[in-house]
Amino acid sequence: MGEKKLEVLSVLVNNNYGVLTRISSLFGRRGYNIDSLTVSNTDDPAISRITITVQGDPHEVEQIVAQTLKLEEVREINVLKPLHSVMREIVLVKVRANAQNRSQIREVAEIYKASVVDLSPTSMIIELTGKPTKINAFIRVMEEFDIVEMCRTGITAMPRNNVEEIIRG
Protein backbone atom coordinates (compact mmCIF):
# COMPACT_ATOMS: atom_id res chain seq x y z
CA MET A 1 0.00 0.00 0.00
CA GLY A 2 1.14 3.51 -0.79
CA GLU A 3 1.05 6.62 1.32
CA LYS A 4 -2.39 8.11 1.96
CA LYS A 5 -2.92 11.58 0.61
CA LEU A 6 -5.80 13.93 0.01
CA GLU A 7 -7.43 13.46 -3.38
CA VAL A 8 -10.07 15.69 -4.93
CA LEU A 9 -12.63 14.04 -7.21
CA SER A 10 -14.94 16.07 -9.43
CA VAL A 11 -17.90 13.88 -10.30
CA LEU A 12 -20.40 14.89 -12.99
CA VAL A 13 -23.76 13.21 -12.40
CA ASN A 14 -27.24 13.25 -13.84
CA ASN A 15 -29.27 15.66 -11.72
CA ASN A 16 -31.67 12.98 -10.45
CA TYR A 17 -33.44 12.59 -7.13
CA GLY A 18 -31.33 10.62 -4.62
CA VAL A 19 -28.04 10.62 -6.55
CA LEU A 20 -26.15 12.19 -3.65
CA THR A 21 -27.52 9.58 -1.26
CA ARG A 22 -26.46 6.76 -3.56
CA ILE A 23 -22.92 8.13 -3.88
CA SER A 24 -22.45 8.80 -0.16
CA SER A 25 -23.94 5.39 0.71
CA LEU A 26 -21.51 3.71 -1.67
CA PHE A 27 -18.59 5.36 0.14
CA GLY A 28 -19.95 4.28 3.52
CA ARG A 29 -20.59 0.68 2.46
CA ARG A 30 -17.03 0.39 1.11
CA GLY A 31 -15.52 1.89 4.26
CA TYR A 32 -14.24 5.09 2.65
CA ASN A 33 -14.46 8.30 4.63
CA ILE A 34 -15.48 11.51 2.85
CA ASP A 35 -13.45 14.48 4.14
CA SER A 36 -15.62 17.06 2.39
CA LEU A 37 -18.39 17.06 -0.13
CA THR A 38 -19.93 19.91 -2.12
CA VAL A 39 -22.68 19.77 -4.69
CA SER A 40 -23.54 22.41 -7.27
CA ASN A 41 -25.44 22.99 -10.46
CA THR A 42 -23.58 23.21 -13.74
CA ASP A 43 -24.36 25.19 -16.87
CA ASP A 44 -26.60 22.25 -17.88
CA PRO A 45 -29.64 21.85 -15.56
CA ALA A 46 -29.61 18.09 -16.18
CA ILE A 47 -26.09 17.72 -14.69
CA SER A 48 -24.69 18.42 -11.21
CA ARG A 49 -21.06 18.53 -10.07
CA ILE A 50 -20.16 16.75 -6.84
CA THR A 51 -16.72 17.57 -5.46
CA ILE A 52 -15.50 14.93 -3.00
CA THR A 53 -12.27 14.99 -1.02
CA VAL A 54 -10.98 11.69 0.36
CA GLN A 55 -7.81 10.40 1.98
CA GLY A 56 -6.39 7.32 0.33
CA ASP A 57 -3.45 5.58 -1.22
CA PRO A 58 -3.40 5.28 -5.02
CA HIS A 59 -5.01 1.81 -4.95
CA GLU A 60 -7.84 2.97 -2.67
CA VAL A 61 -8.53 6.00 -4.86
CA GLU A 62 -8.57 3.76 -7.92
CA GLN A 63 -11.13 1.53 -6.17
CA ILE A 64 -13.25 4.53 -5.14
CA VAL A 65 -13.31 5.78 -8.74
CA ALA A 66 -14.12 2.33 -10.15
CA GLN A 67 -16.98 1.77 -7.69
CA THR A 68 -18.40 5.25 -8.20
CA LEU A 69 -18.34 4.86 -11.99
CA LYS A 70 -20.60 1.81 -11.66
CA LEU A 71 -23.45 4.03 -10.54
CA GLU A 72 -25.86 4.68 -13.41
CA GLU A 73 -26.11 8.44 -12.72
CA VAL A 74 -22.34 9.04 -12.90
CA ARG A 75 -21.25 10.55 -16.23
CA GLU A 76 -17.55 11.15 -15.54
CA ILE A 77 -15.00 11.57 -12.78
CA ASN A 78 -12.02 13.93 -12.84
CA VAL A 79 -9.20 13.17 -10.42
CA LEU A 80 -8.05 16.74 -9.91
CA LYS A 81 -4.43 17.75 -9.50
CA PRO A 82 -3.70 21.05 -7.72
CA LEU A 83 -1.49 22.48 -10.47
CA HIS A 84 -4.09 21.86 -13.15
CA SER A 85 -7.22 22.83 -11.22
CA VAL A 86 -8.88 25.72 -9.48
CA MET A 87 -9.81 24.78 -5.89
CA ARG A 88 -11.53 27.08 -3.42
CA GLU A 89 -13.19 27.00 -0.02
CA ILE A 90 -15.11 29.46 2.09
CA VAL A 91 -14.77 29.71 5.86
CA LEU A 92 -16.71 31.78 8.38
CA VAL A 93 -14.85 32.26 11.66
CA LYS A 94 -16.40 33.82 14.74
CA VAL A 95 -13.76 35.05 17.20
CA ARG A 96 -14.04 36.71 20.58
CA ALA A 97 -13.46 40.41 20.13
CA ASN A 98 -13.27 43.37 22.45
CA ALA A 99 -12.01 46.95 22.27
CA GLN A 100 -8.43 45.79 22.92
CA ASN A 101 -8.08 43.14 20.17
CA ARG A 102 -10.57 44.28 17.51
CA SER A 103 -7.99 46.24 15.48
CA GLN A 104 -5.52 43.30 15.58
CA ILE A 105 -8.21 40.98 14.23
CA ARG A 106 -9.01 43.44 11.43
CA GLU A 107 -5.31 43.66 10.50
CA VAL A 108 -5.06 39.89 10.19
CA ALA A 109 -8.24 39.84 8.11
CA GLU A 110 -6.81 42.50 5.78
CA ILE A 111 -3.55 40.57 5.34
CA TYR A 112 -5.53 37.49 4.22
CA LYS A 113 -7.96 39.62 2.16
CA ALA A 114 -10.82 38.43 4.36
CA SER A 115 -13.97 40.41 5.12
CA VAL A 116 -15.55 41.22 8.47
CA VAL A 117 -19.18 40.28 7.85
CA ASP A 118 -20.57 40.71 11.36
CA LEU A 119 -19.58 42.74 14.39
CA SER A 120 -21.00 42.62 17.90
CA PRO A 121 -19.74 43.93 21.24
CA THR A 122 -18.22 40.51 22.06
CA SER A 123 -17.37 38.92 18.70
CA MET A 124 -16.55 39.32 15.02
CA ILE A 125 -17.38 37.02 12.14
CA ILE A 126 -14.82 36.96 9.34
CA GLU A 127 -15.32 35.44 5.90
CA LEU A 128 -12.46 34.17 3.75
CA THR A 129 -12.45 32.51 0.34
CA GLY A 130 -9.31 30.88 -0.97
CA LYS A 131 -7.21 27.81 -1.56
CA PRO A 132 -7.39 25.20 1.22
CA THR A 133 -3.80 25.99 2.28
CA LYS A 134 -4.71 29.67 2.73
CA ILE A 135 -7.81 28.73 4.74
CA ASN A 136 -5.72 26.45 6.99
CA ALA A 137 -3.14 29.18 7.61
CA PHE A 138 -5.84 31.75 8.38
CA ILE A 139 -7.51 29.43 10.90
CA ARG A 140 -4.17 28.82 12.66
CA VAL A 141 -3.69 32.59 13.08
CA MET A 142 -7.30 33.12 14.19
CA GLU A 143 -6.87 30.48 16.92
CA GLU A 144 -4.77 33.07 18.79
CA PHE A 145 -7.95 35.17 19.15
CA ASP A 146 -10.14 32.42 20.63
CA ILE A 147 -12.37 30.95 17.94
CA VAL A 148 -15.93 30.71 19.24
CA GLU A 149 -17.43 29.03 16.20
CA MET A 150 -16.39 28.10 12.67
CA CYS A 151 -18.09 26.87 9.51
CA ARG A 152 -16.10 25.63 6.51
CA THR A 153 -17.64 24.70 3.15
CA GLY A 154 -15.21 22.10 1.90
CA ILE A 155 -13.46 22.25 -1.44
CA THR A 156 -15.22 23.11 -4.66
CA ALA A 157 -13.07 22.63 -7.73
CA MET A 158 -12.84 22.19 -11.47
CA PRO A 159 -10.06 21.43 -13.94
CA ARG A 160 -8.39 24.37 -15.71
CA ASN A 161 -8.49 22.51 -19.02
CA ASN A 162 -8.58 18.94 -20.32
CA VAL A 163 -5.26 17.76 -18.88
CA GLU A 164 -6.90 15.98 -15.93
CA GLU A 165 -7.39 12.28 -15.64
CA ILE A 166 -10.97 12.01 -16.89
CA ILE A 167 -12.76 8.71 -16.44
CA ARG A 168 -16.12 8.36 -18.16
CA GLY A 169 -18.89 6.03 -17.08
Rosetta silent file (secondary structure, phi, psi, omega in degrees, C-alpha in Angstrom):
SEQUENCE: MGEKKLEVLSVLVNNNYGVLTRISSLFGRRGYNIDSLTVSNTDDPAISRITITVQGDPHEVEQIVAQTLKLEEVREINVLKPLHSVMREIVLVKVRANAQNRSQIREVAEIYKASVVDLSPTSMIIELTGKPTKINAFIRVMEEFDIVEMCRTGITAMPRNNVEEIIRG
SCORE:     score description
SCORE:     0.000 S_00000001
   1 L     0.000  142.114  178.766    0.000    0.000    0.000 S_00000001
   2 L   -87.240 -179.187  179.815    1.140    3.507   -0.787 S_00000001
   3 L   -74.533  137.736  177.832    1.053    6.620    1.322 S_00000001
   4 L   -76.425  136.157  175.839   -2.394    8.112    1.959 S_00000001
   5 E  -143.782  163.649 -179.940   -2.917   11.579    0.607 S_00000001
   6 E   -74.095  128.212  176.381   -5.804   13.932    0.007 S_00000001
   7 E  -121.048  143.911  179.002   -7.428   13.462   -3.379 S_00000001
   8 E  -114.189  122.134  179.780  -10.072   15.690   -4.934 S_00000001
   9 E  -111.851  128.275  174.779  -12.633   14.043   -7.206 S_00000001
  10 E  -106.072  113.718 -172.995  -14.936   16.066   -9.428 S_00000001
  11 E  -112.158  119.225  174.660  -17.905   13.876  -10.299 S_00000001
  12 E   -92.715  126.704 -175.607  -20.400   14.891  -12.988 S_00000001
  13 E  -130.945  156.774  170.690  -23.756   13.213  -12.403 S_00000001
  14 E   -66.207  136.603 -176.649  -27.243   13.252  -13.836 S_00000001
  15 L   -79.763   70.918 -178.412  -29.275   15.657  -11.718 S_00000001
  16 L  -108.834  154.697  175.892  -31.667   12.975  -10.447 S_00000001
  17 L   -58.870  130.264  173.787  -33.443   12.591   -7.132 S_00000001
  18 L    84.654    0.394 -177.183  -31.335   10.624   -4.617 S_00000001
  19 H   -63.422  -39.415  178.877  -28.043   10.618   -6.553 S_00000001
  20 H   -63.592  -40.566  177.845  -26.148   12.193   -3.646 S_00000001
  21 H   -62.592  -43.039  179.826  -27.520    9.580   -1.256 S_00000001
  22 H   -63.466  -40.734 -179.784  -26.459    6.758   -3.564 S_00000001
  23 H   -69.278  -47.289 -179.385  -22.922    8.126   -3.877 S_00000001
  24 H   -65.964  -34.891  176.827  -22.445    8.804   -0.161 S_00000001
  25 H   -64.869  -39.932  178.234  -23.944    5.388    0.708 S_00000001
  26 H   -58.687  -44.882  178.890  -21.507    3.708   -1.672 S_00000001
  27 H   -60.574  -46.121 -179.324  -18.590    5.356    0.138 S_00000001
  28 H   -62.485  -45.086  179.797  -19.955    4.276    3.524 S_00000001
  29 H   -62.022  -33.373 -178.377  -20.587    0.676    2.462 S_00000001
  30 H   -87.779   -3.616  178.012  -17.034    0.394    1.108 S_00000001
  31 L    80.665   21.474  178.148  -15.521    1.890    4.263 S_00000001
  32 L   -97.926  134.491  179.268  -14.241    5.088    2.647 S_00000001
  33 L   -93.838  133.835  175.843  -14.462    8.301    4.625 S_00000001
  34 E   -92.107  120.760  177.244  -15.481   11.508    2.848 S_00000001
  35 E   -75.304  -45.934  174.006  -13.450   14.480    4.138 S_00000001
  36 E  -150.133  157.006 -177.132  -15.618   17.059    2.391 S_00000001
  37 E  -148.372  126.781  174.748  -18.391   17.063   -0.130 S_00000001
  38 E  -128.921  148.029 -179.378  -19.933   19.912   -2.115 S_00000001
  39 E  -129.534  137.986  178.286  -22.677   19.772   -4.688 S_00000001
  40 E  -149.474  160.425  173.048  -23.542   22.405   -7.266 S_00000001
  41 E   -71.954  161.884  172.229  -25.442   22.992  -10.456 S_00000001
  42 L  -116.747 -173.371  177.434  -23.581   23.208  -13.737 S_00000001
  43 L   -68.431  -15.854  177.251  -24.364   25.191  -16.872 S_00000001
  44 L  -106.201  116.830 -177.251  -26.599   22.247  -17.878 S_00000001
  45 L   -61.379  -16.089  179.657  -29.640   21.852  -15.559 S_00000001
  46 L   -84.789   -7.149 -175.245  -29.608   18.094  -16.180 S_00000001
  47 E  -126.561  137.902  172.773  -26.089   17.719  -14.687 S_00000001
  48 E  -117.198  155.918  175.604  -24.685   18.419  -11.214 S_00000001
  49 E  -110.197  126.015  175.076  -21.062   18.533  -10.066 S_00000001
  50 E  -111.763  121.804  177.240  -20.156   16.752   -6.840 S_00000001
  51 E  -104.733  120.997 -175.964  -16.715   17.570   -5.456 S_00000001
  52 E  -121.443  130.019  171.989  -15.497   14.935   -3.004 S_00000001
  53 E  -109.398  133.849 -178.842  -12.266   14.988   -1.020 S_00000001
  54 E  -137.541  154.390  172.314  -10.977   11.687    0.357 S_00000001
  55 E  -100.350  130.133  178.036   -7.810   10.396    1.984 S_00000001
  56 E  -172.686  160.155  172.751   -6.390    7.323    0.330 S_00000001
  57 L   -83.226  167.851 -175.941   -3.452    5.583   -1.217 S_00000001
  58 H   -54.078  -38.888  179.836   -3.401    5.277   -5.019 S_00000001
  59 H   -65.673  -43.133  179.378   -5.005    1.808   -4.947 S_00000001
  60 H   -63.108  -43.171  179.225   -7.841    2.969   -2.667 S_00000001
  61 H   -63.224  -40.519  177.083   -8.533    6.002   -4.858 S_00000001
  62 H   -59.778  -42.013  178.398   -8.573    3.763   -7.917 S_00000001
  63 H   -66.100  -42.202  178.258  -11.131    1.527   -6.173 S_00000001
  64 H   -58.705  -47.135 -179.355  -13.245    4.535   -5.144 S_00000001
  65 H   -62.896  -46.098 -178.287  -13.310    5.779   -8.743 S_00000001
  66 H   -61.398  -44.180 -179.669  -14.115    2.327  -10.149 S_00000001
  67 H   -67.491  -40.193 -179.030  -16.980    1.768   -7.694 S_00000001
  68 H   -66.955  -38.061  179.016  -18.398    5.249   -8.201 S_00000001
  69 H   -63.784  -21.584  179.480  -18.338    4.862  -11.992 S_00000001
  70 L   -70.987  -19.706  179.584  -20.596    1.806  -11.657 S_00000001
  71 L   -70.030  134.296 -175.752  -23.452    4.029  -10.536 S_00000001
  72 L   -58.263  -35.303 -175.514  -25.860    4.678  -13.409 S_00000001
  73 L   -76.234  -15.694 -175.152  -26.114    8.436  -12.723 S_00000001
  74 E   -78.863  122.689  179.408  -22.343    9.041  -12.901 S_00000001
  75 E   -91.308  -47.006  178.793  -21.251   10.546  -16.228 S_00000001
  76 E  -160.335  159.101  177.158  -17.547   11.152  -15.537 S_00000001
  77 E  -128.334  131.638  173.289  -14.997   11.570  -12.781 S_00000001
  78 E  -108.938  123.517  171.705  -12.022   13.932  -12.841 S_00000001
  79 E   -88.684  104.533 -170.332   -9.199   13.167  -10.422 S_00000001
  80 E   -82.550  138.478  175.322   -8.046   16.745   -9.913 S_00000001
  81 L  -109.475  135.693 -174.812   -4.433   17.755   -9.499 S_00000001
  82 H   -53.277  -39.008 -177.471   -3.701   21.053   -7.719 S_00000001
  83 H   -71.878  -20.085 -175.999   -1.485   22.485  -10.470 S_00000001
  84 H  -114.187   17.014 -176.258   -4.090   21.855  -13.153 S_00000001
  85 E  -139.243  161.584  170.505   -7.220   22.832  -11.217 S_00000001
  86 E  -108.498  121.078 -178.800   -8.884   25.720   -9.475 S_00000001
  87 E  -125.971  130.516 -179.684   -9.806   24.780   -5.895 S_00000001
  88 E  -139.892  156.079  173.877  -11.525   27.081   -3.418 S_00000001
  89 E  -138.097  160.746  171.412  -13.193   26.996   -0.017 S_00000001
  90 E  -121.844  140.295  174.446  -15.108   29.461    2.089 S_00000001
  91 E  -132.112  139.605  169.378  -14.770   29.714    5.856 S_00000001
  92 E  -111.847  126.155 -178.730  -16.708   31.777    8.378 S_00000001
  93 E  -124.429  122.323  174.625  -14.848   32.255   11.662 S_00000001
  94 E  -100.361  121.678  179.175  -16.404   33.822   14.742 S_00000001
  95 E  -119.076  151.898  173.787  -13.763   35.052   17.195 S_00000001
  96 E   -66.517  132.728 -178.801  -14.042   36.714   20.582 S_00000001
  97 L  -138.758  144.246  175.677  -13.456   40.412   20.132 S_00000001
  98 L  -143.075 -179.062 -177.363  -13.267   43.374   22.445 S_00000001
  99 L   -59.137  -30.261 -176.417  -12.013   46.949   22.265 S_00000001
 100 L   -76.759  -35.760 -174.028   -8.427   45.785   22.917 S_00000001
 101 L  -109.662   -3.938 -176.673   -8.076   43.143   20.167 S_00000001
 102 H   -57.086  -43.608 -179.001  -10.572   44.281   17.510 S_00000001
 103 H   -68.819  -34.723  176.763   -7.986   46.235   15.479 S_00000001
 104 H   -62.929  -42.890 -179.857   -5.518   43.303   15.578 S_00000001
 105 H   -63.358  -42.357  177.735   -8.214   40.982   14.228 S_00000001
 106 H   -62.585  -38.761  178.332   -9.013   43.439   11.425 S_00000001
 107 H   -61.824  -44.699  178.578   -5.314   43.661   10.504 S_00000001
 108 H   -62.664  -43.908  178.971   -5.058   39.894   10.193 S_00000001
 109 H   -58.774  -42.737  179.360   -8.244   39.837    8.114 S_00000001
 110 H   -63.569  -41.218  179.351   -6.806   42.495    5.777 S_00000001
 111 H   -59.263  -40.787 -179.209   -3.550   40.565    5.335 S_00000001
 112 L   -86.990    0.798 -176.591   -5.529   37.491    4.223 S_00000001
 113 L    60.487   38.465  176.831   -7.962   39.616    2.158 S_00000001
 114 L   -94.014  165.607 -179.629  -10.825   38.429    4.356 S_00000001
 115 E  -119.514  137.711  171.410  -13.972   40.407    5.124 S_00000001
 116 E   -81.590  117.134 -175.709  -15.548   41.222    8.470 S_00000001
 117 E  -107.226  -10.041  176.048  -19.183   40.276    7.852 S_00000001
 118 E  -155.496  142.527 -178.218  -20.570   40.707   11.364 S_00000001
 119 E  -138.387  128.686  175.217  -19.579   42.737   14.390 S_00000001
 120 L  -132.617  172.035 -179.873  -21.004   42.615   17.902 S_00000001
 121 L   -60.383  -23.664 -175.704  -19.738   43.925   21.243 S_00000001
 122 L  -117.806   -4.673 -177.658  -18.215   40.514   22.064 S_00000001
 123 E  -155.253  166.947  174.159  -17.368   38.915   18.704 S_00000001
 124 E  -135.689  142.421  172.867  -16.550   39.320   15.020 S_00000001
 125 E  -111.854  128.270 -177.121  -17.383   37.019   12.136 S_00000001
 126 E  -118.834  136.017  179.002  -14.819   36.959    9.338 S_00000001
 127 E  -111.047  134.931  177.550  -15.322   35.443    5.896 S_00000001
 128 E  -137.862  135.206  173.414  -12.461   34.174    3.755 S_00000001
 129 E  -116.973  135.523  178.286  -12.447   32.512    0.338 S_00000001
 130 E   175.239 -173.318  176.308   -9.307   30.878   -0.966 S_00000001
 131 L   -64.904  152.197  179.474   -7.209   27.810   -1.558 S_00000001
 132 H   -55.230  -35.347  179.540   -7.395   25.198    1.218 S_00000001
 133 H   -66.098  -37.437  177.375   -3.801   25.989    2.284 S_00000001
 134 H   -66.763  -42.021  178.601   -4.708   29.666    2.726 S_00000001
 135 H   -61.513  -45.654  179.667   -7.805   28.728    4.743 S_00000001
 136 H   -59.798  -45.105 -179.730   -5.718   26.447    6.990 S_00000001
 137 H   -63.513  -42.722  179.430   -3.136   29.179    7.607 S_00000001
 138 H   -61.036  -44.465 -179.981   -5.842   31.747    8.378 S_00000001
 139 H   -62.143  -42.033  178.898   -7.508   29.431   10.897 S_00000001
 140 H   -59.248  -41.412  179.084   -4.170   28.822   12.661 S_00000001
 141 H   -69.050  -41.348 -178.717   -3.691   32.587   13.075 S_00000001
 142 H   -66.044  -24.599  178.366   -7.296   33.123   14.191 S_00000001
 143 H   -59.540  -25.731  177.561   -6.868   30.476   16.916 S_00000001
 144 H   -66.795  -19.427 -178.002   -4.770   33.066   18.788 S_00000001
 145 H  -102.156   11.344  178.108   -7.948   35.168   19.152 S_00000001
 146 L    69.283   86.368  177.626  -10.140   32.420   20.633 S_00000001
 147 E   -69.767  124.973  178.977  -12.369   30.947   17.939 S_00000001
 148 E   -88.288  -41.370 -176.228  -15.930   30.711   19.236 S_00000001
 149 E  -157.144  151.615 -179.630  -17.429   29.029   16.197 S_00000001
 150 E  -148.775  144.946  175.950  -16.393   28.100   12.672 S_00000001
 151 E  -136.665  125.308 -176.318  -18.091   26.873    9.508 S_00000001
 152 E  -124.240  133.866 -173.575  -16.102   25.634    6.513 S_00000001
 153 L   -74.785  -30.918 -167.217  -17.643   24.697    3.148 S_00000001
 154 L    94.398  166.410 -173.943  -15.209   22.104    1.898 S_00000001
 155 L   -76.355  137.180  164.610  -13.456   22.247   -1.438 S_00000001
 156 E  -120.289  137.860 -170.059  -15.218   23.110   -4.656 S_00000001
 157 E  -154.807  159.403  171.791  -13.070   22.633   -7.730 S_00000001
 158 E  -153.495  154.260  179.270  -12.837   22.194  -11.474 S_00000001
 159 E   -69.906  146.989  176.569  -10.061   21.431  -13.940 S_00000001
 160 L   -67.726  -39.401  178.226   -8.392   24.374  -15.710 S_00000001
 161 L  -153.280 -158.485 -173.421   -8.494   22.505  -19.018 S_00000001
 162 L   -92.321   31.149 -179.998   -8.582   18.936  -20.316 S_00000001
 163 L   -92.506   -1.302 -179.846   -5.259   17.756  -18.876 S_00000001
 164 L   -75.129  164.744  174.309   -6.898   15.978  -15.925 S_00000001
 165 E   -79.862  101.422 -177.735   -7.394   12.277  -15.636 S_00000001
 166 E  -100.726  128.892  179.945  -10.974   12.010  -16.891 S_00000001
 167 E  -121.138  119.856 -177.263  -12.762    8.706  -16.437 S_00000001
 168 E  -101.050  141.907  179.381  -16.124    8.360  -18.160 S_00000001
 169 L   -88.547    0.000    0.000  -18.890    6.028  -17.082 S_00000001
